[in-house]
Structures are given as structure tokens and as C-alpha cells.
Amino acid sequence: MQFGLFEDRPNYFATLGDLVAAMMKLEDDPLFPAGTNMVIYRGNPQAKLMIIGEAPGTEEDRQGKPFVGRSGQLLDQILASVSLDPERDVFITNAVFRLPPGDDGKPLRKPTSDEIAYYKPYLMEIIRLVDPKIMLLSGNVATESLLGQTGITRLRGQWFRVGERWAMPIFHPAYLLRNPSREPGSPKALMWADIKEARRKYDEIMAGDQG
Ligand code: URA
């Protein structure tokens, strides 16, 4: 059965659980032959804030959850710095759902544009079913998938409309791990500005929701 064509079949899945069950059975996706696991999400499916990363790494492949390795630990610290609890306040997923091959302790191979395009309908179904108000696109792969653009240094920190939702590209935590400086203008300093802005928008939207 081919599940990849949601454009012709909008609202194909009734629940996130149904979608996850179908994704776990996928065998015709481009990274299936690599033999790596399907890694879909962690966090709260009711959250209004979604973080979209690149693709699982080796630790994520092992545990079956996104962002549980070194990048994930840094992501959790970044969220905690603005009092966001990754399990309660956030839903965390990726643009590509299997580890691209060739990652044996070396940096993750970047997914190709074809791989990004293949998994995009699944990501769009996840977004539709979770229904976040705000999405943070962590790195160029997530930004390419959702905005059709790359150039994270130029795009980060700006809000874009994706349908009814807000999306902001931010740096990927792996990039911050490679660039530890905290000087003004450094990737870490810019990330701090971006996460504070994301928190501000989140508070504004949550307040609007209640009133
Ligand atoms: N990097 C990502 O983009 N996603 C993960 O899940 C882990 C590392």
C-alpha cells in the first residue's frame, strides 16, 4: 500500500496514532533499504509548539526517539532556558524519519532533497494532526522541507506563515555544538535571541487562545 500521496487524499489519517502505525510499517521509503529505524516523535501531541529537526542520528535510531543524543540534550537546555518543558510544552519531530546511511560515529549525512521531498507529506500529516500554533524549524533541512528555501544564517529569527501557523527557522543544535563561542553575533548568542522571541510569541498566542 502506498501512503505517500496525501495531496490526493487530504485528511487521510484520523489520529496521530493511526499515522504512526502506518509509518512504522513503511517499506517503500528511500531510506528503508538502509535498514535504519523509523523515528517519529517525542514530547506532547497536545503541545502548541513543535520543533522540527533534520533526521535521526545514531542515538535516536537506537532509542527510536528524536533528539535524544548530544544535540537533543542541548535542545532540551535551550528550551529549559525559557522555561519550556520538552515533555509537556513541546512536540519534537524531524523532516526525515530514518537515519541516512553512512553514519558510523561520523557526522550525520545530510538528507538529500529527494529524501526531504519524499517524507514531507508525512511531516505535513503530523503537523495537521498535532495542530501546533508555532513551529521552530531547526536547521536547513527542516527549513527546506517546510519553506522550500535554505540559507539558515539569513532566514533564522524571522517569522513565516505556513497556512494558519507561524514558523521560525532557528539554528540546529549540532551547529551550536561545533561553534561554542558566546560572543555577540555568535550562533549561540543568536539562538538565545531566537528562543526568547519564540517564547514571546508562544505567550502571546497562548494568551490570545484563552481570551
Ligand atoms: N539531529 C536532528 O536533526 N534530529 C534528531 O532527532 C537528532 C539529531
PDB file of C-alpha atoms and ligand atoms in Angstrom:
ATOM      1  CA  MET A   1       0.000   0.000   0.000  1.00  0.00           C
ATOM      2  CA  GLN A   2       1.303   3.442  -0.910  1.00  0.00           C
ATOM      3  CA  PHE A   3       0.805   6.053   1.793  1.00  0.00           C
ATOM      4  CA  GLY A   4       2.973   8.788   0.329  1.00  0.00           C
ATOM      5  CA  LEU A   5       0.407  10.747  -1.641  1.00  0.00           C
ATOM      6  CA  PHE A   6      -1.642  12.676   0.889  1.00  0.00           C
ATOM      7  CA  GLU A   7      -2.100  15.547  -1.550  1.00  0.00           C
ATOM      8  CA  ASP A   8      -4.713  13.407  -3.356  1.00  0.00           C
ATOM      9  CA  ARG A   9      -6.186  12.188  -0.097  1.00  0.00           C
ATOM     10  CA  PRO A  10      -6.357  15.031   2.358  1.00  0.00           C
ATOM     11  CA  ASN A  11      -7.044  14.122   5.979  1.00  0.00           C
ATOM     12  CA  TYR A  12      -6.090  10.528   5.277  1.00  0.00           C
ATOM     13  CA  PHE A  13      -5.446   9.550   8.885  1.00  0.00           C
ATOM     14  CA  ALA A  14      -7.925  10.121  11.700  1.00  0.00           C
ATOM     15  CA  THR A  15      -5.391  10.176  14.524  1.00  0.00           C
ATOM     16  CA  LEU A  16      -1.673  10.591  15.123  1.00  0.00           C
ATOM     17  CA  GLY A  17      -1.656   7.007  16.403  1.00  0.00           C
ATOM     18  CA  ASP A  18      -3.006   5.750  13.050  1.00  0.00           C
ATOM     19  CA  LEU A  19      -0.390   7.748  11.147  1.00  0.00           C
ATOM     20  CA  VAL A  20       2.433   6.499  13.385  1.00  0.00           C
ATOM     21  CA  ALA A  21       1.242   2.889  12.958  1.00  0.00           C
ATOM     22  CA  ALA A  22       1.269   3.284   9.155  1.00  0.00           C
ATOM     23  CA  MET A  23       4.701   4.938   9.169  1.00  0.00           C
ATOM     24  CA  MET A  24       6.125   2.120  11.278  1.00  0.00           C
ATOM     25  CA  LYS A  25       5.083  -0.289   8.505  1.00  0.00           C
ATOM     26  CA  LEU A  26       6.590   1.760   5.652  1.00  0.00           C
ATOM     27  CA  GLU A  27       8.859  -0.259   3.396  1.00  0.00           C
ATOM     28  CA  ASP A  28       8.889   1.772   0.197  1.00  0.00           C
ATOM     29  CA  ASP A  29      10.574   4.904   1.542  1.00  0.00           C
ATOM     30  CA  PRO A  30      14.023   5.826   0.208  1.00  0.00           C
ATOM     31  CA  LEU A  31      15.849   5.134   3.493  1.00  0.00           C
ATOM     32  CA  PHE A  32      14.157   1.791   4.178  1.00  0.00           C
ATOM     33  CA  PRO A  33      16.961  -0.111   2.393  1.00  0.00           C
ATOM     34  CA  ALA A  34      19.462   1.455   4.820  1.00  0.00           C
ATOM     35  CA  GLY A  35      17.831  -0.735   7.465  1.00  0.00           C
ATOM     36  CA  THR A  36      17.528   2.073   9.996  1.00  0.00           C
ATOM     37  CA  ASN A  37      14.560   2.564  12.304  1.00  0.00           C
ATOM     38  CA  MET A  38      11.544   4.798  11.835  1.00  0.00           C
ATOM     39  CA  VAL A  39      11.939   7.602  14.399  1.00  0.00           C
ATOM     40  CA  ILE A  40       8.854   9.795  14.652  1.00  0.00           C
ATOM     41  CA  TYR A  41       8.401  11.956  17.718  1.00  0.00           C
ATOM     42  CA  ARG A  42       8.767  12.663  21.395  1.00  0.00           C
ATOM     43  CA  GLY A  43       7.014  15.156  23.626  1.00  0.00           C
ATOM     44  CA  ASN A  44       3.376  16.107  23.916  1.00  0.00           C
ATOM     45  CA  PRO A  45       0.967  15.636  20.936  1.00  0.00           C
ATOM     46  CA  GLN A  46      -1.237  18.336  22.520  1.00  0.00           C
ATOM     47  CA  ALA A  47       1.584  20.896  22.576  1.00  0.00           C
ATOM     48  CA  LYS A  48       1.139  24.166  20.688  1.00  0.00           C
ATOM     49  CA  LEU A  49       4.868  24.406  19.932  1.00  0.00           C
ATOM     50  CA  MET A  50       6.515  21.975  17.500  1.00  0.00           C
ATOM     51  CA  ILE A  51      10.246  21.615  16.909  1.00  0.00           C
ATOM     52  CA  ILE A  52      11.230  20.090  13.569  1.00  0.00           C
ATOM     53  CA  GLY A  53      14.804  18.844  13.170  1.00  0.00           C
ATOM     54  CA  GLU A  54      16.720  17.190  10.356  1.00  0.00           C
ATOM     55  CA  ALA A  55      16.866  13.387  10.694  1.00  0.00           C
ATOM     56  CA  PRO A  56      17.667  10.918  13.452  1.00  0.00           C
ATOM     57  CA  GLY A  57      21.295  10.269  14.395  1.00  0.00           C
ATOM     58  CA  THR A  58      22.723   7.019  15.754  1.00  0.00           C
ATOM     59  CA  GLU A  59      21.424   7.504  19.299  1.00  0.00           C
ATOM     60  CA  GLU A  60      17.963   8.448  18.004  1.00  0.00           C
ATOM     61  CA  ASP A  61      17.998   5.386  15.722  1.00  0.00           C
ATOM     62  CA  ARG A  62      18.894   3.202  18.716  1.00  0.00           C
ATOM     63  CA  GLN A  63      16.227   4.629  21.032  1.00  0.00           C
ATOM     64  CA  GLY A  64      13.551   5.258  18.381  1.00  0.00           C
ATOM     65  CA  LYS A  65      13.035   8.865  19.552  1.00  0.00           C
ATOM     66  CA  PRO A  66      14.212  12.151  18.019  1.00  0.00           C
ATOM     67  CA  PHE A  67      16.768  14.413  19.660  1.00  0.00           C
ATOM     68  CA  VAL A  68      17.959  12.116  22.431  1.00  0.00           C
ATOM     69  CA  GLY A  69      21.707  12.353  21.660  1.00  0.00           C
ATOM     70  CA  ARG A  70      24.062  15.288  22.233  1.00  0.00           C
ATOM     71  CA  SER A  71      22.071  17.690  20.031  1.00  0.00           C
ATOM     72  CA  GLY A  72      18.918  16.706  21.882  1.00  0.00           C
ATOM     73  CA  GLN A  73      20.475  17.387  25.262  1.00  0.00           C
ATOM     74  CA  LEU A  74      21.440  20.850  24.068  1.00  0.00           C
ATOM     75  CA  LEU A  75      17.961  21.374  22.603  1.00  0.00           C
ATOM     76  CA  ASP A  76      16.420  20.490  25.985  1.00  0.00           C
ATOM     77  CA  GLN A  77      18.727  23.015  27.695  1.00  0.00           C
ATOM     78  CA  ILE A  78      17.766  25.701  25.188  1.00  0.00           C
ATOM     79  CA  LEU A  79      14.066  25.038  25.832  1.00  0.00           C
ATOM     80  CA  ALA A  80      14.607  24.964  29.598  1.00  0.00           C
ATOM     81  CA  SER A  81      16.355  28.359  29.381  1.00  0.00           C
ATOM     82  CA  VAL A  82      12.947  29.863  28.531  1.00  0.00           C
ATOM     83  CA  SER A  83      11.053  27.560  30.919  1.00  0.00           C
ATOM     84  CA  LEU A  84       9.675  25.218  28.259  1.00  0.00           C
ATOM     85  CA  ASP A  85       9.436  21.605  29.366  1.00  0.00           C
ATOM     86  CA  PRO A  86      10.279  19.323  26.389  1.00  0.00           C
ATOM     87  CA  GLU A  87       7.867  16.621  27.516  1.00  0.00           C
ATOM     88  CA  ARG A  88       4.940  18.898  28.434  1.00  0.00           C
ATOM     89  CA  ASP A  89       5.156  22.051  26.303  1.00  0.00           C
ATOM     90  CA  VAL A  90       6.713  20.808  23.073  1.00  0.00           C
ATOM     91  CA  PHE A  91       6.269  18.187  20.347  1.00  0.00           C
ATOM     92  CA  ILE A  92       9.591  17.220  18.744  1.00  0.00           C
ATOM     93  CA  THR A  93       9.931  15.588  15.330  1.00  0.00           C
ATOM     94  CA  ASN A  94      12.134  15.635  12.213  1.00  0.00           C
ATOM     95  CA  ALA A  95      11.808  16.358   8.494  1.00  0.00           C
ATOM     96  CA  VAL A  96      13.255  12.917   7.646  1.00  0.00           C
ATOM     97  CA  PHE A  97      12.316   9.905   9.735  1.00  0.00           C
ATOM     98  CA  ARG A  98      15.189   7.467   9.281  1.00  0.00           C
ATOM     99  CA  LEU A  99      18.914   7.842   9.847  1.00  0.00           C
ATOM    100  CA  PRO A 100      20.582   8.377   6.476  1.00  0.00           C
ATOM    101  CA  PRO A 101      23.222   5.675   5.978  1.00  0.00           C
ATOM    102  CA  GLY A 102      26.948   6.159   6.400  1.00  0.00           C
ATOM    103  CA  ASP A 103      26.730   7.486   9.931  1.00  0.00           C
ATOM    104  CA  ASP A 104      29.105   5.346  11.943  1.00  0.00           C
ATOM    105  CA  GLY A 105      30.131   7.846  14.559  1.00  0.00           C
ATOM    106  CA  LYS A 106      30.825  10.424  11.845  1.00  0.00           C
ATOM    107  CA  PRO A 107      28.590  13.438  11.379  1.00  0.00           C
ATOM    108  CA  LEU A 108      25.173  12.566  10.068  1.00  0.00           C
ATOM    109  CA  ARG A 109      24.915  12.551   6.266  1.00  0.00           C
ATOM    110  CA  LYS A 110      22.621  15.349   5.259  1.00  0.00           C
ATOM    111  CA  PRO A 111      19.402  14.015   3.747  1.00  0.00           C
ATOM    112  CA  THR A 112      19.085  14.664   0.016  1.00  0.00           C
ATOM    113  CA  SER A 113      16.403  16.935  -1.445  1.00  0.00           C
ATOM    114  CA  ASP A 114      14.663  13.813  -2.816  1.00  0.00           C
ATOM    115  CA  GLU A 115      14.569  12.262   0.644  1.00  0.00           C
ATOM    116  CA  ILE A 116      13.273  15.505   2.150  1.00  0.00           C
ATOM    117  CA  ALA A 117      10.555  15.675  -0.528  1.00  0.00           C
ATOM    118  CA  TYR A 118       9.557  12.044  -0.023  1.00  0.00           C
ATOM    119  CA  TYR A 119       8.970  12.410   3.726  1.00  0.00           C
ATOM    120  CA  LYS A 120       7.344  15.844   3.520  1.00  0.00           C
ATOM    121  CA  PRO A 121       3.734  14.550   3.177  1.00  0.00           C
ATOM    122  CA  TYR A 122       4.255  12.540   6.372  1.00  0.00           C
ATOM    123  CA  LEU A 123       5.560  15.615   8.140  1.00  0.00           C
ATOM    124  CA  MET A 124       2.558  17.605   6.862  1.00  0.00           C
ATOM    125  CA  GLU A 125       0.197  14.911   8.190  1.00  0.00           C
ATOM    126  CA  ILE A 126       1.939  15.051  11.580  1.00  0.00           C
ATOM    127  CA  ILE A 127       1.518  18.841  11.582  1.00  0.00           C
ATOM    128  CA  ARG A 128      -2.156  18.601  10.620  1.00  0.00           C
ATOM    129  CA  LEU A 129      -2.921  16.048  13.333  1.00  0.00           C
ATOM    130  CA  VAL A 130      -0.893  17.690  16.122  1.00  0.00           C
ATOM    131  CA  ASP A 131      -2.068  21.151  15.060  1.00  0.00           C
ATOM    132  CA  PRO A 132       0.666  23.346  16.575  1.00  0.00           C
ATOM    133  CA  LYS A 133       0.403  27.131  16.509  1.00  0.00           C
ATOM    134  CA  ILE A 134       4.167  27.664  16.278  1.00  0.00           C
ATOM    135  CA  MET A 135       6.860  25.606  14.573  1.00  0.00           C
ATOM    136  CA  LEU A 136      10.594  26.068  15.038  1.00  0.00           C
ATOM    137  CA  LEU A 137      12.486  24.763  12.014  1.00  0.00           C
ATOM    138  CA  SER A 138      15.848  23.666  13.318  1.00  0.00           C
ATOM    139  CA  GLY A 139      18.437  23.867  10.532  1.00  0.00           C
ATOM    140  CA  ASN A 140      18.390  23.900   6.751  1.00  0.00           C
ATOM    141  CA  VAL A 141      16.720  20.532   6.195  1.00  0.00           C
ATOM    142  CA  ALA A 142      13.557  21.411   8.146  1.00  0.00           C
ATOM    143  CA  THR A 143      13.569  24.872   6.554  1.00  0.00           C
ATOM    144  CA  GLU A 144      13.851  23.363   3.062  1.00  0.00           C
ATOM    145  CA  SER A 145      11.047  20.930   3.795  1.00  0.00           C
ATOM    146  CA  LEU A 146       8.544  23.491   5.082  1.00  0.00           C
ATOM    147  CA  LEU A 147       9.547  26.753   3.421  1.00  0.00           C
ATOM    148  CA  GLY A 148      11.207  25.428   0.246  1.00  0.00           C
ATOM    149  CA  GLN A 149      14.228  27.611   0.994  1.00  0.00           C
ATOM    150  CA  THR A 150      17.649  27.177   2.565  1.00  0.00           C
ATOM    151  CA  GLY A 151      20.101  29.699   3.974  1.00  0.00           C
ATOM    152  CA  ILE A 152      19.612  29.347   7.701  1.00  0.00           C
ATOM    153  CA  THR A 153      22.001  32.178   8.570  1.00  0.00           C
ATOM    154  CA  ARG A 154      19.846  34.570   6.569  1.00  0.00           C
ATOM    155  CA  LEU A 155      16.435  33.094   7.445  1.00  0.00           C
ATOM    156  CA  ARG A 156      16.830  32.385  11.192  1.00  0.00           C
ATOM    157  CA  GLY A 157      14.940  34.556  13.600  1.00  0.00           C
ATOM    158  CA  GLN A 158      12.224  35.540  11.088  1.00  0.00           C
ATOM    159  CA  TRP A 159       8.585  34.526  11.309  1.00  0.00           C
ATOM    160  CA  PHE A 160       6.907  32.944   8.279  1.00  0.00           C
ATOM    161  CA  ARG A 161       3.288  31.978   7.793  1.00  0.00           C
ATOM    162  CA  VAL A 162       2.699  28.304   6.904  1.00  0.00           C
ATOM    163  CA  GLY A 163      -1.037  28.147   6.362  1.00  0.00           C
ATOM    164  CA  GLU A 164      -2.546  29.290   9.657  1.00  0.00           C
ATOM    165  CA  ARG A 165       0.613  28.590  11.637  1.00  0.00           C
ATOM    166  CA  TRP A 166       3.763  30.538  12.438  1.00  0.00           C
ATOM    167  CA  ALA A 167       7.181  29.085  11.623  1.00  0.00           C
ATOM    168  CA  MET A 168      10.621  30.383  12.514  1.00  0.00           C
ATOM    169  CA  PRO A 169      13.893  28.884  11.250  1.00  0.00           C
ATOM    170  CA  ILE A 170      16.495  28.540  14.009  1.00  0.00           C
ATOM    171  CA  PHE A 171      19.995  27.104  14.016  1.00  0.00           C
ATOM    172  CA  HIS A 172      20.422  23.385  14.538  1.00  0.00           C
ATOM    173  CA  PRO A 173      21.851  22.451  17.964  1.00  0.00           C
ATOM    174  CA  ALA A 174      24.616  20.422  16.238  1.00  0.00           C
ATOM    175  CA  TYR A 175      25.818  23.694  14.680  1.00  0.00           C
ATOM    176  CA  LEU A 176      25.963  25.268  18.135  1.00  0.00           C
ATOM    177  CA  LEU A 177      27.968  22.294  19.424  1.00  0.00           C
ATOM    178  CA  ARG A 178      30.525  22.986  16.694  1.00  0.00           C
ATOM    179  CA  ASN A 179      30.554  26.743  17.469  1.00  0.00           C
ATOM    180  CA  PRO A 180      30.786  27.134  21.238  1.00  0.00           C
ATOM    181  CA  SER A 181      31.549  30.906  21.337  1.00  0.00           C
ATOM    182  CA  ARG A 182      29.017  33.070  23.180  1.00  0.00           C
ATOM    183  CA  GLU A 183      30.310  36.381  21.786  1.00  0.00           C
ATOM    184  CA  PRO A 184      27.693  38.859  20.494  1.00  0.00           C
ATOM    185  CA  GLY A 185      26.736  37.777  16.962  1.00  0.00           C
ATOM    186  CA  SER A 186      27.883  34.160  17.507  1.00  0.00           C
ATOM    187  CA  PRO A 187      25.456  31.331  16.639  1.00  0.00           C
ATOM    188  CA  LYS A 188      24.816  30.716  20.365  1.00  0.00           C
ATOM    189  CA  ALA A 189      24.051  34.387  21.011  1.00  0.00           C
ATOM    190  CA  LEU A 190      21.682  34.449  18.017  1.00  0.00           C
ATOM    191  CA  MET A 191      19.969  31.256  19.204  1.00  0.00           C
ATOM    192  CA  TRP A 192      19.382  32.857  22.595  1.00  0.00           C
ATOM    193  CA  ALA A 193      17.714  35.831  20.886  1.00  0.00           C
ATOM    194  CA  ASP A 194      15.601  33.497  18.724  1.00  0.00           C
ATOM    195  CA  ILE A 195      14.402  31.260  21.549  1.00  0.00           C
ATOM    196  CA  LYS A 196      13.426  34.308  23.606  1.00  0.00           C
ATOM    197  CA  GLU A 197      11.434  35.622  20.616  1.00  0.00           C
ATOM    198  CA  ALA A 198       9.791  32.192  20.192  1.00  0.00           C
ATOM    199  CA  ARG A 199       8.821  32.218  23.878  1.00  0.00           C
ATOM    200  CA  ARG A 200       7.374  35.738  23.487  1.00  0.00           C
ATOM    201  CA  LYS A 201       5.256  34.659  20.519  1.00  0.00           C
ATOM    202  CA  TYR A 202       4.178  31.497  22.323  1.00  0.00           C
ATOM    203  CA  ASP A 203       2.999  33.528  25.336  1.00  0.00           C
ATOM    204  CA  GLU A 204       1.167  35.968  23.053  1.00  0.00           C
ATOM    205  CA  ILE A 205      -0.624  33.159  21.204  1.00  0.00           C
ATOM    206  CA  MET A 206      -1.472  31.202  24.338  1.00  0.00           C
ATOM    207  CA  ALA A 207      -2.891  34.363  25.952  1.00  0.00           C
ATOM    208  CA  GLY A 208      -4.972  35.029  22.803  1.00  0.00           C
ATOM    209  CA  ASP A 209      -6.247  31.442  22.874  1.00  0.00           C
ATOM    210  CA  GLN A 210      -7.614  31.860  26.354  1.00  0.00           C
ATOM    211  CA  GLY A 211      -9.237  35.222  25.800  1.00  0.00           C
TER     212      GLY A 211
HETATM  213  N1  URA B   1      19.501  15.848  14.808  1.00  0.00           N
HETATM  214  C1  URA B   1      18.270  16.039  14.313  1.00  0.00           C
HETATM  215  O1  URA B   1      18.050  16.891  13.482  1.00  0.00           O
HETATM  216  N2  URA B   1      17.285  15.287  14.763  1.00  0.00           N
HETATM  217  C2  URA B   1      17.450  14.369  15.671  1.00  0.00           C
HETATM  218  O2  URA B   1      16.489  13.714  16.025  1.00  0.00           O
HETATM  219  C3  URA B   1      18.752  14.176  16.194  1.00  0.00           C
HETATM  220  C4  URA B   1      19.757  14.931  15.743  1.00  0.00           C
END
